[in-house]
mmCIF file of N, CA and C in Angstrom:
data_model
loop_
_atom_site.group_PDB
_atom_site.id
_atom_site.type_symbol
_atom_site.label_atom_id
_atom_site.label_comp_id
_atom_site.label_asym_id
_atom_site.label_seq_id
_atom_site.Cartn_x
_atom_site.Cartn_y
_atom_site.Cartn_z
ATOM 1 N N UNK A 1085 -22.119 -19.366 -2.664
ATOM 2 C CA UNK A 1085 -20.793 -19.337 -2.074
ATOM 3 C C UNK A 1085 -20.276 -17.903 -2.058
ATOM 4 N N UNK A 1086 -19.956 -17.383 -0.882
ATOM 5 C CA UNK A 1086 -19.449 -16.016 -0.818
ATOM 6 C C UNK A 1086 -18.053 -15.917 -1.426
ATOM 7 N N UNK A 1087 -17.748 -14.746 -1.938
ATOM 8 C CA UNK A 1087 -16.405 -14.492 -2.463
ATOM 9 C C UNK A 1087 -15.465 -14.362 -1.274
ATOM 10 N N UNK A 1088 -14.286 -14.944 -1.374
ATOM 11 C CA UNK A 1088 -13.330 -14.943 -0.279
ATOM 12 C C UNK A 1088 -12.759 -13.553 -0.028
ATOM 13 N N UNK A 1089 -12.363 -13.325 1.211
ATOM 14 C CA UNK A 1089 -11.695 -12.080 1.574
ATOM 15 C C UNK A 1089 -10.237 -12.183 1.152
ATOM 16 N N UNK A 1090 -9.713 -11.202 0.425
ATOM 17 C CA UNK A 1090 -8.284 -11.255 0.087
ATOM 18 C C UNK A 1090 -7.425 -11.222 1.354
ATOM 19 N N UNK A 1091 -6.355 -11.965 1.352
ATOM 20 C CA UNK A 1091 -5.429 -11.977 2.482
ATOM 21 C C UNK A 1091 -4.728 -10.628 2.597
ATOM 22 N N UNK A 1092 -4.098 -10.416 3.726
ATOM 23 C CA UNK A 1092 -3.348 -9.190 3.947
ATOM 24 C C UNK A 1092 -2.134 -9.153 3.020
ATOM 25 N N UNK A 1093 -1.914 -8.034 2.381
ATOM 26 C CA UNK A 1093 -0.762 -7.859 1.491
ATOM 27 C C UNK A 1093 0.521 -7.934 2.317
ATOM 28 N N UNK A 1094 1.500 -8.636 1.814
ATOM 29 C CA UNK A 1094 2.772 -8.844 2.522
ATOM 30 C C UNK A 1094 3.941 -8.260 1.730
ATOM 31 N N UNK A 1095 5.063 -8.144 2.427
ATOM 32 C CA UNK A 1095 6.332 -7.715 1.832
ATOM 33 C C UNK A 1095 6.248 -6.337 1.191
ATOM 34 N N UNK A 1096 5.557 -5.421 1.845
ATOM 35 C CA UNK A 1096 5.477 -4.051 1.342
ATOM 36 C C UNK A 1096 6.773 -3.330 1.693
ATOM 37 N N UNK A 1097 7.366 -2.676 0.701
ATOM 38 C CA UNK A 1097 8.579 -1.891 0.926
ATOM 39 C C UNK A 1097 8.409 -0.507 0.322
ATOM 40 N N UNK A 1098 9.044 0.452 0.940
ATOM 41 C CA UNK A 1098 9.075 1.824 0.435
ATOM 42 C C UNK A 1098 10.533 2.177 0.170
ATOM 43 N N UNK A 1099 10.815 2.704 -1.015
ATOM 44 C CA UNK A 1099 12.196 3.002 -1.392
ATOM 45 C C UNK A 1099 12.275 4.319 -2.144
ATOM 46 N N UNK A 1100 13.436 4.896 -2.091
ATOM 47 C CA UNK A 1100 13.697 6.110 -2.862
ATOM 48 C C UNK A 1100 13.806 5.703 -4.331
ATOM 49 N N UNK A 1101 13.112 6.387 -5.233
ATOM 50 C CA UNK A 1101 13.174 6.024 -6.655
ATOM 51 C C UNK A 1101 14.577 6.190 -7.227
ATOM 52 N N UNK A 1102 14.893 5.382 -8.218
ATOM 53 C CA UNK A 1102 16.196 5.475 -8.878
ATOM 54 C C UNK A 1102 16.279 6.705 -9.777
ATOM 55 N N UNK A 1103 15.165 7.115 -10.323
ATOM 56 C CA UNK A 1103 15.142 8.236 -11.253
ATOM 57 C C UNK A 1103 15.231 9.575 -10.514
ATOM 58 N N UNK A 1104 16.147 10.423 -10.963
ATOM 59 C CA UNK A 1104 16.276 11.755 -10.359
ATOM 60 C C UNK A 1104 14.991 12.554 -10.536
ATOM 61 N N UNK A 1105 14.351 12.425 -11.686
ATOM 62 C CA UNK A 1105 13.096 13.152 -11.928
ATOM 63 C C UNK A 1105 12.025 12.734 -10.931
ATOM 64 N N UNK A 1106 11.942 11.432 -10.626
ATOM 65 C CA UNK A 1106 10.963 10.952 -9.650
ATOM 66 C C UNK A 1106 11.291 11.443 -8.243
ATOM 67 N N UNK A 1107 12.588 11.514 -7.914
ATOM 68 C CA UNK A 1107 12.979 12.035 -6.602
ATOM 69 C C UNK A 1107 12.640 13.515 -6.500
ATOM 70 N N UNK A 1108 12.897 14.260 -7.569
ATOM 71 C CA UNK A 1108 12.576 15.692 -7.565
ATOM 72 C C UNK A 1108 11.073 15.932 -7.440
ATOM 73 N N UNK A 1109 10.276 14.982 -7.910
ATOM 74 C CA UNK A 1109 8.820 15.101 -7.834
ATOM 75 C C UNK A 1109 8.284 14.667 -6.465
ATOM 76 N N UNK A 1110 9.184 14.443 -5.502
ATOM 77 C CA UNK A 1110 8.750 14.012 -4.178
ATOM 78 C C UNK A 1110 8.230 12.603 -4.182
ATOM 79 N N UNK A 1111 8.878 11.724 -4.943
ATOM 80 C CA UNK A 1111 8.371 10.371 -5.115
ATOM 81 C C UNK A 1111 8.919 9.360 -4.131
ATOM 82 N N UNK A 1112 8.068 8.383 -3.814
ATOM 83 C CA UNK A 1112 8.453 7.183 -3.058
ATOM 84 C C UNK A 1112 7.926 5.996 -3.855
ATOM 85 N N UNK A 1113 8.766 4.991 -4.028
ATOM 86 C CA UNK A 1113 8.416 3.817 -4.805
ATOM 87 C C UNK A 1113 7.994 2.714 -3.840
ATOM 88 N N UNK A 1114 6.722 2.289 -3.926
ATOM 89 C CA UNK A 1114 6.212 1.191 -3.106
ATOM 90 C C UNK A 1114 6.167 -0.086 -3.936
ATOM 91 N N UNK A 1115 6.482 -1.215 -3.317
ATOM 92 C CA UNK A 1115 6.317 -2.505 -3.982
ATOM 93 C C UNK A 1115 5.819 -3.502 -2.949
ATOM 94 N N UNK A 1116 5.174 -4.579 -3.431
ATOM 95 C CA UNK A 1116 4.606 -5.586 -2.546
ATOM 96 C C UNK A 1116 4.486 -6.903 -3.283
ATOM 97 N N UNK A 1117 4.237 -7.972 -2.517
ATOM 98 C CA UNK A 1117 4.082 -9.309 -3.090
ATOM 99 C C UNK A 1117 2.671 -9.461 -3.651
ATOM 100 N N UNK A 1118 2.546 -10.169 -4.763
ATOM 101 C CA UNK A 1118 1.240 -10.457 -5.342
ATOM 102 C C UNK A 1118 0.536 -11.502 -4.499
ATOM 103 N N UNK A 1119 -0.713 -11.255 -4.167
ATOM 104 C CA UNK A 1119 -1.476 -12.187 -3.341
ATOM 105 C C UNK A 1119 -1.984 -13.364 -4.149
ATOM 106 N N UNK A 1120 -1.865 -14.527 -3.569
ATOM 107 C CA UNK A 1120 -2.538 -15.676 -4.154
ATOM 108 C C UNK A 1120 -3.338 -16.409 -3.084
ATOM 109 N N UNK A 1121 -3.001 -16.177 -1.808
ATOM 110 C CA UNK A 1121 -3.730 -16.802 -0.711
ATOM 111 C C UNK A 1121 -4.897 -15.917 -0.301
ATOM 112 N N UNK A 1122 -6.037 -16.543 -0.051
ATOM 113 C CA UNK A 1122 -7.219 -15.822 0.424
ATOM 114 C C UNK A 1122 -7.854 -16.614 1.550
ATOM 115 N N UNK A 1123 -8.676 -15.958 2.320
ATOM 116 C CA UNK A 1123 -9.350 -16.625 3.430
ATOM 117 C C UNK A 1123 -10.842 -16.664 3.185
ATOM 118 N N UNK A 1124 -11.457 -17.791 3.511
ATOM 119 C CA UNK A 1124 -12.890 -17.958 3.302
ATOM 120 C C UNK A 1124 -13.669 -17.245 4.396
ATOM 121 N N UNK A 1125 -14.893 -16.920 4.084
ATOM 122 C CA UNK A 1125 -15.778 -16.244 5.031
ATOM 123 C C UNK A 1125 -16.915 -17.192 5.382
ATOM 124 N N UNK A 1126 -17.226 -17.266 6.652
ATOM 125 C CA UNK A 1126 -18.395 -18.015 7.097
ATOM 126 C C UNK A 1126 -19.238 -17.055 7.919
ATOM 127 N N UNK A 1127 -20.444 -16.763 7.466
ATOM 128 C CA UNK A 1127 -21.356 -15.847 8.149
ATOM 129 C C UNK A 1127 -20.743 -14.462 8.346
ATOM 130 N N UNK A 1128 -19.938 -14.025 7.404
ATOM 131 C CA UNK A 1128 -19.381 -12.681 7.466
ATOM 132 C C UNK A 1128 -18.191 -12.514 8.386
ATOM 133 N N UNK A 1129 -17.654 -13.596 8.949
ATOM 134 C CA UNK A 1129 -16.514 -13.503 9.865
ATOM 135 C C UNK A 1129 -15.342 -14.311 9.344
ATOM 136 N N UNK A 1130 -14.147 -13.929 9.807
ATOM 137 C CA UNK A 1130 -12.984 -14.752 9.504
ATOM 138 C C UNK A 1130 -13.143 -16.098 10.194
ATOM 139 N N UNK A 1131 -12.568 -17.107 9.634
ATOM 140 C CA UNK A 1131 -12.587 -18.432 10.253
ATOM 141 C C UNK A 1131 -11.442 -18.559 11.243
ATOM 142 N N UNK A 1132 -11.395 -19.666 11.944
ATOM 143 C CA UNK A 1132 -10.335 -19.994 12.884
ATOM 144 C C UNK A 1132 -10.253 -18.926 13.977
ATOM 145 N N UNK A 1133 -9.066 -18.409 14.264
ATOM 146 C CA UNK A 1133 -8.922 -17.447 15.354
ATOM 147 C C UNK A 1133 -9.150 -16.007 14.906
ATOM 148 N N UNK A 1134 -9.602 -15.804 13.689
ATOM 149 C CA UNK A 1134 -9.880 -14.456 13.206
ATOM 150 C C UNK A 1134 -8.739 -13.823 12.458
ATOM 151 N N UNK A 1135 -7.564 -14.452 12.443
ATOM 152 C CA UNK A 1135 -6.459 -13.846 11.723
ATOM 153 C C UNK A 1135 -6.432 -14.365 10.289
ATOM 154 N N UNK A 1136 -5.991 -13.527 9.407
ATOM 155 C CA UNK A 1136 -5.920 -13.902 8.002
ATOM 156 C C UNK A 1136 -4.895 -15.014 7.801
ATOM 157 N N UNK A 1137 -3.797 -14.991 8.510
ATOM 158 C CA UNK A 1137 -2.736 -15.971 8.305
ATOM 159 C C UNK A 1137 -3.136 -17.382 8.698
ATOM 160 N N UNK A 1138 -3.985 -17.542 9.704
ATOM 161 C CA UNK A 1138 -4.264 -18.864 10.250
ATOM 162 C C UNK A 1138 -5.607 -19.445 9.838
ATOM 163 N N UNK A 1139 -6.372 -18.777 9.005
ATOM 164 C CA UNK A 1139 -7.679 -19.313 8.649
ATOM 165 C C UNK A 1139 -7.568 -20.292 7.487
ATOM 166 N N UNK A 1140 -8.641 -21.023 7.266
ATOM 167 C CA UNK A 1140 -8.664 -21.969 6.158
ATOM 168 C C UNK A 1140 -8.620 -21.223 4.836
ATOM 169 N N UNK A 1141 -8.135 -21.879 3.822
ATOM 170 C CA UNK A 1141 -8.065 -21.262 2.495
ATOM 171 C C UNK A 1141 -9.402 -21.392 1.803
ATOM 172 N N UNK A 1142 -9.836 -20.338 1.145
ATOM 173 C CA UNK A 1142 -11.123 -20.344 0.471
ATOM 174 C C UNK A 1142 -10.948 -20.348 -1.033
ATOM 175 N N UNK A 1143 -12.035 -20.215 -1.734
ATOM 176 C CA UNK A 1143 -11.982 -20.094 -3.181
ATOM 177 C C UNK A 1143 -11.435 -18.717 -3.524
ATOM 178 N N UNK A 1144 -10.451 -18.666 -4.357
ATOM 179 C CA UNK A 1144 -9.814 -17.391 -4.681
ATOM 180 C C UNK A 1144 -10.668 -16.608 -5.664
ATOM 181 N N UNK A 1145 -11.148 -15.468 -5.220
ATOM 182 C CA UNK A 1145 -11.802 -14.548 -6.138
ATOM 183 C C UNK A 1145 -10.717 -13.689 -6.758
ATOM 184 N N UNK A 1146 -10.743 -13.450 -8.053
ATOM 185 C CA UNK A 1146 -9.656 -12.671 -8.659
ATOM 186 C C UNK A 1146 -9.592 -11.260 -8.074
ATOM 187 N N UNK A 1147 -8.386 -10.803 -7.851
ATOM 188 C CA UNK A 1147 -8.209 -9.443 -7.348
ATOM 189 C C UNK A 1147 -8.587 -8.443 -8.433
ATOM 190 N N UNK A 1148 -9.327 -7.437 -8.041
ATOM 191 C CA UNK A 1148 -9.686 -6.379 -8.991
ATOM 192 C C UNK A 1148 -8.760 -5.183 -8.855
ATOM 193 N N UNK A 1149 -8.238 -4.971 -7.644
ATOM 194 C CA UNK A 1149 -7.357 -3.820 -7.442
ATOM 195 C C UNK A 1149 -6.604 -3.940 -6.124
ATOM 196 N N UNK A 1150 -5.635 -3.049 -5.979
ATOM 197 C CA UNK A 1150 -4.942 -2.825 -4.714
ATOM 198 C C UNK A 1150 -5.206 -1.369 -4.326
ATOM 199 N N UNK A 1151 -5.383 -1.143 -3.043
ATOM 200 C CA UNK A 1151 -5.511 0.229 -2.543
ATOM 201 C C UNK A 1151 -4.193 0.592 -1.859
ATOM 202 N N UNK A 1152 -3.563 1.655 -2.340
ATOM 203 C CA UNK A 1152 -2.337 2.173 -1.739
ATOM 204 C C UNK A 1152 -2.749 3.283 -0.782
ATOM 205 N N UNK A 1153 -2.354 3.160 0.468
ATOM 206 C CA UNK A 1153 -2.686 4.121 1.523
ATOM 207 C C UNK A 1153 -1.423 4.894 1.889
ATOM 208 N N UNK A 1154 -1.533 6.207 2.044
ATOM 209 C CA UNK A 1154 -0.379 6.981 2.505
ATOM 210 C C UNK A 1154 -0.837 8.221 3.252
ATOM 211 N N UNK A 1155 -0.013 8.641 4.217
ATOM 212 C CA UNK A 1155 -0.307 9.838 5.008
ATOM 213 C C UNK A 1155 0.973 10.306 5.688
ATOM 214 N N UNK A 1156 0.987 11.563 6.050
ATOM 215 C CA UNK A 1156 2.066 12.052 6.906
ATOM 216 C C UNK A 1156 1.903 11.384 8.264
ATOM 217 N N UNK A 1157 2.998 11.114 8.941
ATOM 218 C CA UNK A 1157 2.904 10.448 10.241
ATOM 219 C C UNK A 1157 2.151 11.299 11.257
ATOM 220 N N UNK A 1158 2.089 12.594 11.043
ATOM 221 C CA UNK A 1158 1.388 13.487 11.970
ATOM 222 C C UNK A 1158 -0.110 13.595 11.675
ATOM 223 N N UNK A 1159 -0.568 13.026 10.562
ATOM 224 C CA UNK A 1159 -1.984 13.087 10.190
ATOM 225 C C UNK A 1159 -2.704 11.829 10.671
ATOM 226 N N UNK A 1160 -4.023 11.918 10.764
ATOM 227 C CA UNK A 1160 -4.809 10.745 11.152
ATOM 228 C C UNK A 1160 -5.449 10.063 9.958
ATOM 229 N N UNK A 1161 -5.777 10.808 8.907
ATOM 230 C CA UNK A 1161 -6.478 10.251 7.751
ATOM 231 C C UNK A 1161 -5.513 9.928 6.615
ATOM 232 N N UNK A 1162 -5.711 8.748 6.039
ATOM 233 C CA UNK A 1162 -4.912 8.332 4.887
ATOM 234 C C UNK A 1162 -5.522 8.862 3.592
ATOM 235 N N UNK A 1163 -4.664 9.130 2.623
ATOM 236 C CA UNK A 1163 -5.083 9.331 1.235
ATOM 237 C C UNK A 1163 -4.942 7.970 0.573
ATOM 238 N N UNK A 1164 -5.767 7.702 -0.448
ATOM 239 C CA UNK A 1164 -5.678 6.399 -1.105
ATOM 240 C C UNK A 1164 -5.682 6.540 -2.617
ATOM 241 N N UNK A 1165 -5.092 5.544 -3.256
ATOM 242 C CA UNK A 1165 -5.057 5.441 -4.709
ATOM 243 C C UNK A 1165 -5.366 3.989 -5.047
ATOM 244 N N UNK A 1166 -6.252 3.753 -6.013
ATOM 245 C CA UNK A 1166 -6.527 2.390 -6.484
ATOM 246 C C UNK A 1166 -5.673 2.089 -7.707
ATOM 247 N N UNK A 1167 -5.052 0.914 -7.693
ATOM 248 C CA UNK A 1167 -4.265 0.458 -8.844
ATOM 249 C C UNK A 1167 -4.789 -0.924 -9.240
ATOM 250 N N UNK A 1168 -4.600 -1.356 -10.485
ATOM 251 C CA UNK A 1168 -5.104 -2.666 -10.919
ATOM 252 C C UNK A 1168 -4.580 -3.814 -10.053
ATOM 253 N N UNK A 1169 -5.356 -4.885 -9.964
ATOM 254 C CA UNK A 1169 -5.009 -6.024 -9.129
ATOM 255 C C UNK A 1169 -3.755 -6.761 -9.540
ATOM 256 N N UNK A 1170 -3.323 -6.603 -10.779
ATOM 257 C CA UNK A 1170 -2.103 -7.259 -11.244
ATOM 258 C C UNK A 1170 -0.845 -6.442 -10.953
ATOM 259 N N UNK A 1171 -1.024 -5.211 -10.496
ATOM 260 C CA UNK A 1171 0.097 -4.314 -10.223
ATOM 261 C C UNK A 1171 0.660 -4.603 -8.831
ATOM 262 N N UNK A 1172 1.978 -4.647 -8.709
ATOM 263 C CA UNK A 1172 2.623 -4.871 -7.412
ATOM 264 C C UNK A 1172 3.646 -3.787 -7.086
ATOM 265 N N UNK A 1173 3.528 -2.659 -7.748
ATOM 266 C CA UNK A 1173 4.401 -1.525 -7.448
ATOM 267 C C UNK A 1173 3.718 -0.239 -7.872
ATOM 268 N N UNK A 1174 4.064 0.845 -7.174
ATOM 269 C CA UNK A 1174 3.429 2.125 -7.474
ATOM 270 C C UNK A 1174 4.343 3.249 -7.018
ATOM 271 N N UNK A 1175 4.457 4.274 -7.844
ATOM 272 C CA UNK A 1175 5.242 5.453 -7.505
ATOM 273 C C UNK A 1175 4.296 6.538 -7.021
ATOM 274 N N UNK A 1176 4.419 6.905 -5.758
ATOM 275 C CA UNK A 1176 3.638 8.017 -5.205
ATOM 276 C C UNK A 1176 4.488 9.263 -5.369
ATOM 277 N N UNK A 1177 3.925 10.290 -5.989
ATOM 278 C CA UNK A 1177 4.656 11.550 -6.170
ATOM 279 C C UNK A 1177 3.919 12.668 -5.449
ATOM 280 N N UNK A 1178 4.579 13.820 -5.360
ATOM 281 C CA UNK A 1178 3.971 14.983 -4.729
ATOM 282 C C UNK A 1178 4.096 14.999 -3.219
ATOM 283 N N UNK A 1179 4.948 14.127 -2.670
ATOM 284 C CA UNK A 1179 5.150 14.115 -1.230
ATOM 285 C C UNK A 1179 6.097 15.244 -0.843
ATOM 286 N N UNK A 1180 5.916 15.747 0.351
ATOM 287 C CA UNK A 1180 6.716 16.878 0.803
ATOM 288 C C UNK A 1180 8.071 16.407 1.306
ATOM 289 N N UNK A 1181 9.126 17.096 0.878
ATOM 290 C CA UNK A 1181 10.491 16.761 1.251
ATOM 291 C C UNK A 1181 10.686 16.926 2.760
ATOM 292 N N UNK A 1182 11.455 16.007 3.323
ATOM 293 C CA UNK A 1182 11.822 16.007 4.744
ATOM 294 C C UNK A 1182 10.624 15.830 5.679
ATOM 295 N N UNK A 1183 9.563 15.226 5.193
ATOM 296 C CA UNK A 1183 8.389 14.912 6.008
ATOM 297 C C UNK A 1183 8.257 13.390 6.053
ATOM 298 N N UNK A 1184 7.982 12.840 7.228
ATOM 299 C CA UNK A 1184 7.827 11.398 7.383
ATOM 300 C C UNK A 1184 6.415 10.978 6.987
ATOM 301 N N UNK A 1185 6.315 9.862 6.268
ATOM 302 C CA UNK A 1185 5.043 9.323 5.790
ATOM 303 C C UNK A 1185 4.891 7.869 6.208
ATOM 304 N N UNK A 1186 3.644 7.423 6.330
ATOM 305 C CA UNK A 1186 3.307 6.015 6.516
ATOM 306 C C UNK A 1186 2.654 5.511 5.246
ATOM 307 N N UNK A 1187 2.922 4.242 4.914
ATOM 308 C CA UNK A 1187 2.364 3.622 3.712
ATOM 309 C C UNK A 1187 1.797 2.261 4.078
ATOM 310 N N UNK A 1188 0.689 1.893 3.414
ATOM 311 C CA UNK A 1188 0.062 0.578 3.565
ATOM 312 C C UNK A 1188 -0.518 0.196 2.211
ATOM 313 N N UNK A 1189 -0.798 -1.102 2.032
ATOM 314 C CA UNK A 1189 -1.435 -1.589 0.806
ATOM 315 C C UNK A 1189 -2.468 -2.637 1.205
ATOM 316 N N UNK A 1190 -3.633 -2.614 0.557
ATOM 317 C CA UNK A 1190 -4.644 -3.657 0.762
ATOM 318 C C UNK A 1190 -5.077 -4.187 -0.600
ATOM 319 N N UNK A 1191 -5.656 -5.390 -0.594
ATOM 320 C CA UNK A 1191 -6.116 -6.041 -1.825
ATOM 321 C C UNK A 1191 -7.643 -6.064 -1.836
ATOM 322 N N UNK A 1192 -8.230 -5.896 -3.037
ATOM 323 C CA UNK A 1192 -9.680 -5.922 -3.196
ATOM 324 C C UNK A 1192 -10.058 -6.907 -4.289
ATOM 325 N N UNK A 1193 -11.206 -7.585 -4.079
ATOM 326 C CA UNK A 1193 -11.789 -8.367 -5.157
ATOM 327 C C UNK A 1193 -13.138 -7.739 -5.501
ATOM 328 N N UNK A 1194 -13.993 -8.439 -6.183
ATOM 329 C CA UNK A 1194 -15.246 -7.842 -6.648
ATOM 330 C C UNK A 1194 -16.203 -7.479 -5.515
ATOM 331 N N UNK A 1195 -16.011 -8.051 -4.333
ATOM 332 C CA UNK A 1195 -16.960 -7.814 -3.247
ATOM 333 C C UNK A 1195 -16.360 -7.309 -1.950
ATOM 334 N N UNK A 1196 -15.071 -7.574 -1.703
ATOM 335 C CA UNK A 1196 -14.525 -7.279 -0.383
ATOM 336 C C UNK A 1196 -13.103 -6.748 -0.469
ATOM 337 N N UNK A 1197 -12.682 -6.121 0.641
ATOM 338 C CA UNK A 1197 -11.317 -5.625 0.768
ATOM 339 C C UNK A 1197 -10.647 -6.329 1.933
ATOM 340 N N UNK A 1198 -9.425 -6.770 1.715
ATOM 341 C CA UNK A 1198 -8.660 -7.397 2.787
ATOM 342 C C UNK A 1198 -8.121 -6.361 3.758
ATOM 343 N N UNK A 1199 -7.557 -6.831 4.847
ATOM 344 C CA UNK A 1199 -6.952 -5.945 5.834
ATOM 345 C C UNK A 1199 -5.727 -5.256 5.232
ATOM 346 N N UNK A 1200 -5.505 -3.986 5.565
ATOM 347 C CA UNK A 1200 -4.289 -3.318 5.072
ATOM 348 C C UNK A 1200 -3.029 -3.969 5.632
ATOM 349 N N UNK A 1201 -1.958 -3.843 4.894
ATOM 350 C CA UNK A 1201 -0.661 -4.370 5.318
ATOM 351 C C UNK A 1201 -0.182 -3.646 6.572
ATOM 352 N N UNK A 1202 0.881 -4.163 7.137
ATOM 353 C CA UNK A 1202 1.544 -3.438 8.209
ATOM 354 C C UNK A 1202 2.028 -2.098 7.656
ATOM 355 N N UNK A 1203 2.184 -1.129 8.535
ATOM 356 C CA UNK A 1203 2.666 0.198 8.131
ATOM 357 C C UNK A 1203 4.156 0.110 7.805
ATOM 358 N N UNK A 1204 4.532 0.709 6.673
ATOM 359 C CA UNK A 1204 5.945 0.849 6.318
ATOM 360 C C UNK A 1204 6.227 2.325 6.086
ATOM 361 N N UNK A 1205 7.485 2.683 6.115
ATOM 362 C CA UNK A 1205 7.863 4.062 5.833
ATOM 363 C C UNK A 1205 8.402 4.725 7.076
ATOM 364 N N UNK A 1206 7.742 5.765 7.459
ATOM 365 C CA UNK A 1206 8.017 6.580 8.621
ATOM 366 C C UNK A 1206 9.277 7.424 8.521
ATOM 367 N N UNK A 1207 10.246 7.048 7.706
ATOM 368 C CA UNK A 1207 11.423 7.897 7.548
ATOM 369 C C UNK A 1207 11.056 9.089 6.661
ATOM 370 N N UNK A 1208 11.640 10.245 6.910
ATOM 371 C CA UNK A 1208 11.329 11.401 6.053
ATOM 372 C C UNK A 1208 11.641 11.131 4.589
ATOM 373 N N UNK A 1209 10.794 11.649 3.705
ATOM 374 C CA UNK A 1209 10.996 11.524 2.262
ATOM 375 C C UNK A 1209 12.269 12.270 1.898
ATOM 376 N N UNK A 1210 13.156 11.597 1.185
ATOM 377 C CA UNK A 1210 14.410 12.210 0.746
ATOM 378 C C UNK A 1210 14.315 12.486 -0.757
ATOM 379 N N UNK A 1211 14.612 13.691 -1.133
ATOM 380 C CA UNK A 1211 14.683 14.030 -2.548
ATOM 381 C C UNK A 1211 16.012 14.712 -2.805
ATOM 382 N N UNK A 1212 16.451 14.678 -4.027
ATOM 383 C CA UNK A 1212 17.711 15.351 -4.346
ATOM 384 C C UNK A 1212 17.416 16.840 -4.503
ATOM 385 N N UNK A 1213 18.373 17.677 -4.155
ATOM 386 C CA UNK A 1213 18.129 19.105 -4.321
ATOM 387 C C UNK A 1213 17.988 19.467 -5.794
ATOM 388 N N UNK A 1214 17.216 20.485 -6.064
ATOM 389 C CA UNK A 1214 17.044 20.955 -7.432
ATOM 390 C C UNK A 1214 18.295 21.664 -7.926
ATOM 391 N N UNK A 1215 18.276 22.042 -9.161
ATOM 392 C CA UNK A 1215 19.404 22.776 -9.727
ATOM 393 C C UNK A 1215 19.557 24.111 -9.001
ATOM 394 N N UNK A 1216 20.777 24.596 -8.870
ATOM 395 C CA UNK A 1216 20.955 25.880 -8.194
ATOM 396 C C UNK A 1216 20.259 26.987 -8.997
ATOM 397 N N UNK A 1217 19.813 28.024 -8.305
ATOM 398 C CA UNK A 1217 19.138 29.119 -8.997
ATOM 399 C C UNK A 1217 20.087 29.815 -9.979
ATOM 400 N N UNK A 1218 19.527 30.297 -11.070
ATOM 401 C CA UNK A 1218 20.345 31.009 -12.059
ATOM 402 C C UNK A 1218 20.650 32.408 -11.529
ATOM 403 N N UNK A 1219 21.873 32.877 -11.811
ATOM 404 C CA UNK A 1219 22.244 34.241 -11.344
ATOM 405 C C UNK A 1219 21.451 35.320 -12.037
#
């Protein structure tokens, strides 16, 4: 029996962190819903019409990780970070102030990776200004 493909991650949001230190570090706080639905694979293809939402439910293979994808909207290649499968939030730091970014999240099990979520973000990263320079 093949391990099921994780469903597409849903309810991904990008928000400005509450912590001033995280904002100063160029941070964006991503969160998403924990997956419990998965789709079965038959001969290496999605079932039904090929969409994750409409296929039959398969045996759930435990999630091993989530891949967080991010890039500037002007770039073509995403940078990625792997986080544990039980994690549903992540603080990305080191982003450039006043630059727009795209964010996505995908789920992985021991054998396969699900489709990335819809793109969220696109608004320029907002950070609080640093302390004024000393005279």
